[in-house]
Amino acid sequence: MPLSTKHLLGIKEISEQDIWQILETAVRFKEVINRPIKKVPSLRDITIANVFFENSTRTRISFELAERRLSADVVNFTASSSSVAKGETLLDTINNILAMKVDMIVMRHPSPGAPHFLAKYVNASIINAGDGTHEHPTQALLDVYSIQEYFGRIQGIKVVIVGDIMHSRVALSNIFALKKLGAEVAVCGPLSLIPRYISTLGVHVFEHVQQALLWCDVANVLRIQLERQKVKAFPSLREYALYYGINKELLSSLNKRILILHPGPINRGIELTSDVADSEHSIILQQVENGVAIRMAVLYLLAENIQIGNFQ
Ligand code: CP
């Protein structure tokens, strides 16, 4: 069954049924990417442009690998080396790319809502690869996939998101995805980094990291996004690491096993020490592997709608 949507703009907009369809399809693609021949011909007739207006390592490479493993034609666009630097608008840039018979756009953009704007004005399928501080839907999908893979379920699993909630698109997309799939969700961090609206999303708030870790089954640990902070939210990174950093000693004090996730990039020694990031508690690199399978599933299911002429 294809997805009930033409675009993947955010987790807020997609149904629980569509999320499960993506997760189940990703199981099949994870098997494909672990074969000696990691390629299938499913998207031979589809052309995809990866349009990145912001830096990325994992998401950009993961999408490109997913596209190539589905046999799509792929073009990559980086804003800094494009005519955007000469003053071209977002809509003109995208319309020029689409005039070259591109079917799908994967876009990362610093402005919240940029993919939603595009989806209104262009005819291609748009996939949000991160829009400012708003949403990062494929990151949330790969996070819930990784939790489901580890525990065999999402329902009732207690997940705390630790760190800079205020500036994090990963936090918001994770909250939407986890709540839709029946997890219990909490956030933890300095109150200056937790938005006031957070309780309206049905999540608990922990101010103390040890209490949060004692409560949870999974801690999804976020980077402090200094580049997005207009005013200083805490005195120093050293102080943040002292009060909110997760180290081996803290984990050992819990007397229970919790799972550590991190979307990357990690700032080692700030939100996580290396002896936690590289420990048996951490599934950070499994998340990255699962990201390719999730993105293959998203691309494959959205392309089905193009191939059968839905949403024309
Ligand atoms: N997790 C994530 O979005 O990483 P990148 O910024 O490297 O893509």
GROMACS .gro file of C-alpha atoms and ligand atoms in nm:
model
  320
    1MET     CA    1   0.000   0.000   0.000
    2PRO     CA    2   0.139   0.345  -0.086
    3LEU     CA    3   0.139   0.617   0.181
    4SER     CA    4  -0.171   0.833   0.223
    5THR     CA    5   0.042   1.143   0.159
    6LYS     CA    6   0.237   1.292  -0.133
    7HIS     CA    7   0.506   1.449   0.090
    8LEU     CA    8   0.691   1.381   0.412
    9LEU     CA    9   0.689   1.727   0.567
   10GLY     CA   10   0.675   1.636   0.934
   11ILE     CA   11   0.568   1.367   1.179
   12LYS     CA   12   0.289   1.595   1.302
   13GLU     CA   13   0.114   1.562   0.965
   14ILE     CA   14   0.145   1.187   0.899
   15SER     CA   15  -0.086   0.919   1.030
   16GLU     CA   16   0.005   0.640   1.271
   17GLN     CA   17  -0.079   0.394   0.991
   18ASP     CA   18   0.168   0.563   0.754
   19ILE     CA   19   0.438   0.553   1.023
   20TRP     CA   20   0.386   0.178   1.074
   21GLN     CA   21   0.391   0.124   0.698
   22ILE     CA   22   0.731   0.302   0.681
   23LEU     CA   23   0.870   0.105   0.977
   24GLU     CA   24   0.755  -0.230   0.834
   25THR     CA   25   0.893  -0.149   0.488
   26ALA     CA   26   1.226  -0.047   0.646
   27VAL     CA   27   1.261  -0.396   0.798
   28ARG     CA   28   1.269  -0.537   0.443
   29PHE     CA   29   1.518  -0.273   0.325
   30LYS     CA   30   1.746  -0.336   0.624
   31GLU     CA   31   1.770  -0.693   0.503
   32VAL     CA   32   1.854  -0.564   0.150
   33ILE     CA   33   2.136  -0.335   0.270
   34ASN     CA   34   2.296  -0.622   0.459
   35ARG     CA   35   2.314  -0.843   0.148
   36PRO     CA   36   2.638  -0.867  -0.057
   37ILE     CA   37   2.447  -0.691  -0.342
   38LYS     CA   38   2.277  -0.398  -0.168
   39LYS     CA   39   2.082  -0.267  -0.464
   40VAL     CA   40   1.724  -0.313  -0.591
   41PRO     CA   41   1.572  -0.170  -0.912
   42SER     CA   42   1.258  -0.019  -0.752
   43LEU     CA   43   1.322   0.352  -0.835
   44ARG     CA   44   1.486   0.308  -1.179
   45ASP     CA   45   1.237   0.555  -1.332
   46ILE     CA   46   1.265   0.819  -1.055
   47THR     CA   47   1.497   1.121  -1.035
   48ILE     CA   48   1.568   1.276  -0.694
   49ALA     CA   49   1.741   1.604  -0.606
   50ASN     CA   50   1.903   1.639  -0.263
   51VAL     CA   51   1.886   2.011  -0.191
   52PHE     CA   52   2.084   2.110   0.118
   53PHE     CA   53   2.085   2.472   0.235
   54GLU     CA   54   2.246   2.371   0.568
   55ASN     CA   55   2.538   2.148   0.670
   56SER     CA   56   2.483   1.775   0.705
   57THR     CA   57   2.688   1.456   0.719
   58ARG     CA   58   2.454   1.172   0.818
   59THR     CA   59   2.127   1.283   0.658
   60ARG     CA   60   2.277   1.382   0.322
   61ILE     CA   61   2.490   1.068   0.281
   62SER     CA   62   2.213   0.846   0.414
   63PHE     CA   63   1.957   0.984   0.164
   64GLU     CA   64   2.202   0.956  -0.124
   65LEU     CA   65   2.290   0.595  -0.037
   66ALA     CA   66   1.921   0.511   0.005
   67GLU     CA   67   1.843   0.661  -0.337
   68ARG     CA   68   2.132   0.483  -0.511
   69ARG     CA   69   2.043   0.150  -0.346
   70LEU     CA   70   1.692   0.190  -0.490
   71SER     CA   71   1.851   0.264  -0.835
   72ALA     CA   72   1.712   0.621  -0.857
   73ASP     CA   73   1.892   0.889  -1.059
   74VAL     CA   74   2.040   1.134  -0.807
   75VAL     CA   75   2.154   1.497  -0.823
   76ASN     CA   76   2.304   1.687  -0.531
   77PHE     CA   77   2.270   2.058  -0.468
   78THR     CA   78   2.459   2.257  -0.205
   79ALA     CA   79   2.347   2.616  -0.153
   80SER     CA   80   2.695   2.760  -0.096
   81SER     CA   81   2.814   2.658  -0.445
   82SER     CA   82   2.489   2.745  -0.627
   83SER     CA   83   2.319   3.050  -0.779
   84VAL     CA   84   2.139   3.104  -0.445
   85ALA     CA   85   2.459   3.291  -0.357
   86LYS     CA   86   2.370   3.530  -0.647
   87GLY     CA   87   2.029   3.612  -0.500
   88GLU     CA   88   1.798   3.349  -0.657
   89THR     CA   89   1.483   3.273  -0.453
   90LEU     CA   90   1.407   2.930  -0.305
   91LEU     CA   91   1.108   2.886  -0.537
   92ASP     CA   92   1.306   2.985  -0.849
   93THR     CA   93   1.588   2.749  -0.752
   94ILE     CA   94   1.353   2.456  -0.699
   95ASN     CA   95   1.146   2.529  -1.013
   96ASN     CA   96   1.469   2.531  -1.219
   97ILE     CA   97   1.572   2.195  -1.072
   98LEU     CA   98   1.223   2.054  -1.140
   99ALA     CA   99   1.234   2.180  -1.502
  100MET     CA  100   1.509   1.920  -1.551
  101LYS     CA  101   1.244   1.648  -1.488
  102VAL     CA  102   1.314   1.580  -1.122
  103ASP     CA  103   1.039   1.383  -0.940
  104MET     CA  104   1.130   1.425  -0.573
  105ILE     CA  105   1.308   1.688  -0.365
  106VAL     CA  106   1.484   1.603  -0.040
  107MET     CA  107   1.546   1.937   0.128
  108ARG     CA  108   1.727   2.062   0.438
  109HIS     CA  109   1.669   2.430   0.506
  110PRO     CA  110   1.741   2.660   0.804
  111SER     CA  111   1.390   2.815   0.793
  112PRO     CA  112   1.110   2.631   0.977
  113GLY     CA  113   0.828   2.563   0.732
  114ALA     CA  114   1.039   2.591   0.413
  115PRO     CA  115   0.939   2.240   0.289
  116HIS     CA  116   0.570   2.312   0.369
  117PHE     CA  117   0.595   2.631   0.161
  118LEU     CA  118   0.749   2.441  -0.131
  119ALA     CA  119   0.486   2.167  -0.114
  120LYS     CA  120   0.219   2.435  -0.174
  121TYR     CA  121   0.380   2.574  -0.488
  122VAL     CA  122   0.551   2.287  -0.672
  123ASN     CA  123   0.426   1.959  -0.812
  124ALA     CA  124   0.708   1.727  -0.692
  125SER     CA  125   0.710   1.515  -0.374
  126ILE     CA  126   0.893   1.701  -0.098
  127ILE     CA  127   1.080   1.524   0.183
  128ASN     CA  128   1.185   1.734   0.479
  129ALA     CA  129   1.545   1.652   0.575
  130GLY     CA  130   1.534   1.905   0.862
  131ASP     CA  131   1.379   2.253   0.864
  132GLY     CA  132   1.547   2.480   1.116
  133THR     CA  133   1.429   2.419   1.472
  134HIS     CA  134   1.101   2.266   1.352
  135GLU     CA  135   1.103   1.899   1.238
  136HIS     CA  136   1.342   1.624   1.123
  137PRO     CA  137   1.095   1.349   1.036
  138THR     CA  138   1.332   1.083   0.901
  139GLN     CA  139   1.551   1.117   1.213
  140ALA     CA  140   1.248   1.048   1.433
  141LEU     CA  141   1.146   0.754   1.213
  142LEU     CA  142   1.492   0.598   1.240
  143ASP     CA  143   1.492   0.661   1.617
  144VAL     CA  144   1.156   0.487   1.671
  145TYR     CA  145   1.266   0.207   1.433
  146SER     CA  146   1.581   0.157   1.645
  147ILE     CA  147   1.376   0.147   1.968
  148GLN     CA  148   1.126  -0.097   1.815
  149GLU     CA  149   1.413  -0.315   1.688
  150TYR     CA  150   1.575  -0.328   2.034
  151PHE     CA  151   1.266  -0.377   2.254
  152GLY     CA  152   1.030  -0.539   2.001
  153ARG     CA  153   0.772  -0.269   2.078
  154ILE     CA  154   0.723   0.105   2.123
  155GLN     CA  155   0.400   0.096   2.325
  156GLY     CA  156   0.473   0.177   2.692
  157ILE     CA  157   0.848   0.233   2.643
  158LYS     CA  158   0.967   0.532   2.849
  159VAL     CA  159   1.185   0.769   2.647
  160VAL     CA  160   1.352   1.081   2.782
  161ILE     CA  161   1.497   1.337   2.543
  162VAL     CA  162   1.788   1.512   2.717
  163GLY     CA  163   1.943   1.845   2.628
  164ASP     CA  164   1.863   2.143   2.411
  165ILE     CA  165   1.493   2.079   2.351
  166MET     CA  166   1.424   2.443   2.260
  167HIS     CA  167   1.639   2.444   1.943
  168SER     CA  168   1.593   2.082   1.841
  169ARG     CA  169   1.395   1.962   1.539
  170VAL     CA  170   1.487   1.607   1.646
  171ALA     CA  171   1.310   1.655   1.980
  172LEU     CA  172   0.984   1.777   1.828
  173SER     CA  173   0.969   1.505   1.560
  174ASN     CA  174   1.056   1.238   1.820
  175ILE     CA  175   0.785   1.360   2.056
  176PHE     CA  176   0.522   1.343   1.778
  177ALA     CA  177   0.638   0.997   1.659
  178LEU     CA  178   0.673   0.841   2.006
  179LYS     CA  179   0.338   0.974   2.127
  180LYS     CA  180   0.160   0.852   1.811
  181LEU     CA  181   0.305   0.503   1.866
  182GLY     CA  182   0.215   0.486   2.237
  183ALA     CA  183   0.547   0.553   2.414
  184GLU     CA  184   0.573   0.758   2.735
  185VAL     CA  185   0.783   1.066   2.666
  186ALA     CA  186   0.974   1.306   2.889
  187VAL     CA  187   1.225   1.583   2.832
  188CYS     CA  188   1.514   1.686   3.056
  189GLY     CA  189   1.742   1.988   3.048
  190PRO     CA  190   1.793   2.333   3.190
  191LEU     CA  191   1.450   2.504   3.201
  192SER     CA  192   1.598   2.780   2.983
  193LEU     CA  193   1.625   2.518   2.705
  194ILE     CA  194   1.274   2.371   2.742
  195PRO     CA  195   0.997   2.556   2.558
  196ARG     CA  196   0.695   2.658   2.767
  197TYR     CA  197   0.451   2.486   2.527
  198ILE     CA  198   0.610   2.145   2.593
  199SER     CA  199   0.346   2.029   2.846
  200THR     CA  200   0.074   2.080   2.580
  201LEU     CA  201   0.242   1.794   2.388
  202GLY     CA  202   0.177   1.553   2.676
  203VAL     CA  203   0.537   1.504   2.788
  204HIS     CA  204   0.679   1.503   3.142
  205VAL     CA  205   0.957   1.749   3.230
  206PHE     CA  206   1.258   1.648   3.443
  207GLU     CA  207   1.498   1.913   3.563
  208HIS     CA  208   1.745   1.663   3.711
  209VAL     CA  209   1.913   1.420   3.477
  210GLN     CA  210   1.958   1.139   3.731
  211GLN     CA  211   1.582   1.136   3.804
  212ALA     CA  212   1.512   1.130   3.430
  213LEU     CA  213   1.749   0.839   3.373
  214LEU     CA  214   1.603   0.645   3.669
  215TRP     CA  215   1.257   0.686   3.508
  216CYS     CA  216   1.341   0.596   3.149
  217ASP     CA  217   1.415   0.290   2.936
  218VAL     CA  218   1.574   0.503   2.662
  219ALA     CA  219   1.764   0.833   2.675
  220ASN     CA  220   1.785   1.018   2.343
  221VAL     CA  221   2.064   1.266   2.408
  222LEU     CA  222   2.089   1.587   2.206
  223ARG     CA  223   2.370   1.824   2.119
  224ILE     CA  224   2.367   2.178   2.257
  225GLN     CA  225   2.298   2.388   1.946
  226LEU     CA  226   2.506   2.694   2.030
  227GLU     CA  227   2.475   2.812   1.668
  228ARG     CA  228   2.097   2.857   1.719
  229GLN     CA  229   2.109   3.022   2.063
  230LYS     CA  230   2.060   3.397   2.035
  231VAL     CA  231   2.102   3.447   2.411
  232LYS     CA  232   2.310   3.238   2.651
  233ALA     CA  233   2.084   2.971   2.805
  234PHE     CA  234   2.340   2.854   3.067
  235PRO     CA  235   2.667   2.993   3.206
  236SER     CA  236   2.917   2.764   3.029
  237LEU     CA  237   2.951   2.430   2.847
  238ARG     CA  238   3.159   2.307   3.141
  239GLU     CA  239   2.867   2.375   3.376
  240TYR     CA  240   2.621   2.213   3.132
  241ALA     CA  241   2.840   1.899   3.118
  242LEU     CA  242   2.860   1.893   3.498
  243TYR     CA  243   2.480   1.903   3.549
  244TYR     CA  244   2.341   1.740   3.232
  245GLY     CA  245   2.629   1.545   3.076
  246ILE     CA  246   2.587   1.167   3.087
  247ASN     CA  247   2.895   0.972   3.196
  248LYS     CA  248   2.970   0.612   3.291
  249GLU     CA  249   2.960   0.685   3.664
  250LEU     CA  250   2.608   0.827   3.633
  251LEU     CA  251   2.490   0.526   3.431
  252SER     CA  252   2.644   0.282   3.682
  253SER     CA  253   2.467   0.462   3.970
  254LEU     CA  254   2.126   0.375   3.817
  255ASN     CA  255   2.160   0.000   3.886
  256LYS     CA  256   1.958  -0.070   3.569
  257ARG     CA  257   2.032  -0.082   3.200
  258ILE     CA  258   1.911   0.201   2.978
  259LEU     CA  259   1.959   0.247   2.606
  260ILE     CA  260   2.144   0.556   2.481
  261LEU     CA  261   2.051   0.717   2.148
  262HIS     CA  262   2.202   1.028   1.990
  263PRO     CA  263   2.115   1.173   1.648
  264GLY     CA  264   2.469   1.303   1.594
  265PRO     CA  265   2.688   1.495   1.561
  266ILE     CA  266   2.811   1.423   1.916
  267ASN     CA  267   3.003   1.681   2.115
  268ARG     CA  268   3.206   1.431   2.315
  269GLY     CA  269   3.266   1.536   2.674
  270ILE     CA  270   2.966   1.772   2.679
  271GLU     CA  271   2.635   1.585   2.648
  272LEU     CA  272   2.801   1.238   2.650
  273THR     CA  273   3.141   1.112   2.756
  274SER     CA  274   3.320   0.876   2.517
  275ASP     CA  275   3.290   0.587   2.764
  276VAL     CA  276   2.910   0.619   2.726
  277ALA     CA  277   2.894   0.703   2.353
  278ASP     CA  278   3.107   0.398   2.270
  279SER     CA  279   2.964   0.166   2.537
  280GLU     CA  280   2.729  -0.131   2.519
  281HIS     CA  281   2.448   0.107   2.629
  282SER     CA  282   2.479   0.305   2.305
  283ILE     CA  283   2.314   0.218   1.972
  284ILE     CA  284   2.430   0.536   1.800
  285LEU     CA  285   2.588   0.363   1.499
  286GLN     CA  286   2.294   0.121   1.467
  287GLN     CA  287   2.075   0.435   1.438
  288VAL     CA  288   2.291   0.550   1.147
  289GLU     CA  289   2.261   0.209   0.976
  290ASN     CA  290   1.884   0.208   1.032
  291GLY     CA  291   1.866   0.557   0.881
  292VAL     CA  292   1.948   0.420   0.536
  293ALA     CA  293   1.674   0.155   0.562
  294ILE     CA  294   1.419   0.413   0.685
  295ARG     CA  295   1.504   0.656   0.404
  296MET     CA  296   1.479   0.376   0.147
  297ALA     CA  297   1.133   0.296   0.285
  298VAL     CA  298   1.019   0.661   0.275
  299LEU     CA  299   1.148   0.712  -0.081
  300TYR     CA  300   1.006   0.381  -0.203
  301LEU     CA  301   0.659   0.440  -0.056
  302LEU     CA  302   0.636   0.803  -0.175
  303ALA     CA  303   0.760   0.702  -0.522
  304GLU     CA  304   0.480   0.444  -0.543
  305ASN     CA  305   0.235   0.737  -0.545
  306ILE     CA  306   0.424   0.895  -0.837
  307GLN     CA  307   0.441   0.564  -1.027
  308ILE     CA  308   0.065   0.499  -0.997
  309GLY     CA  309  -0.031   0.864  -1.060
  310ASN     CA  310  -0.180   0.948  -0.717
  311PHE     CA  311  -0.196   1.317  -0.608
  312GLN     CA  312  -0.151   1.452  -0.966
  313CP      N1  313   2.132   1.365   1.264
  313CP      C1  314   2.157   1.456   1.168
  313CP      O1  315   2.066   1.519   1.113
  313CP      O2  316   2.289   1.468   1.136
  313CP      P1  317   2.344   1.562   1.018
  313CP      O3  318   2.321   1.703   1.059
  313CP      O4  319   2.490   1.526   1.006
  313CP      O5  320   2.267   1.528   0.893
   0.00000   0.00000   0.00000
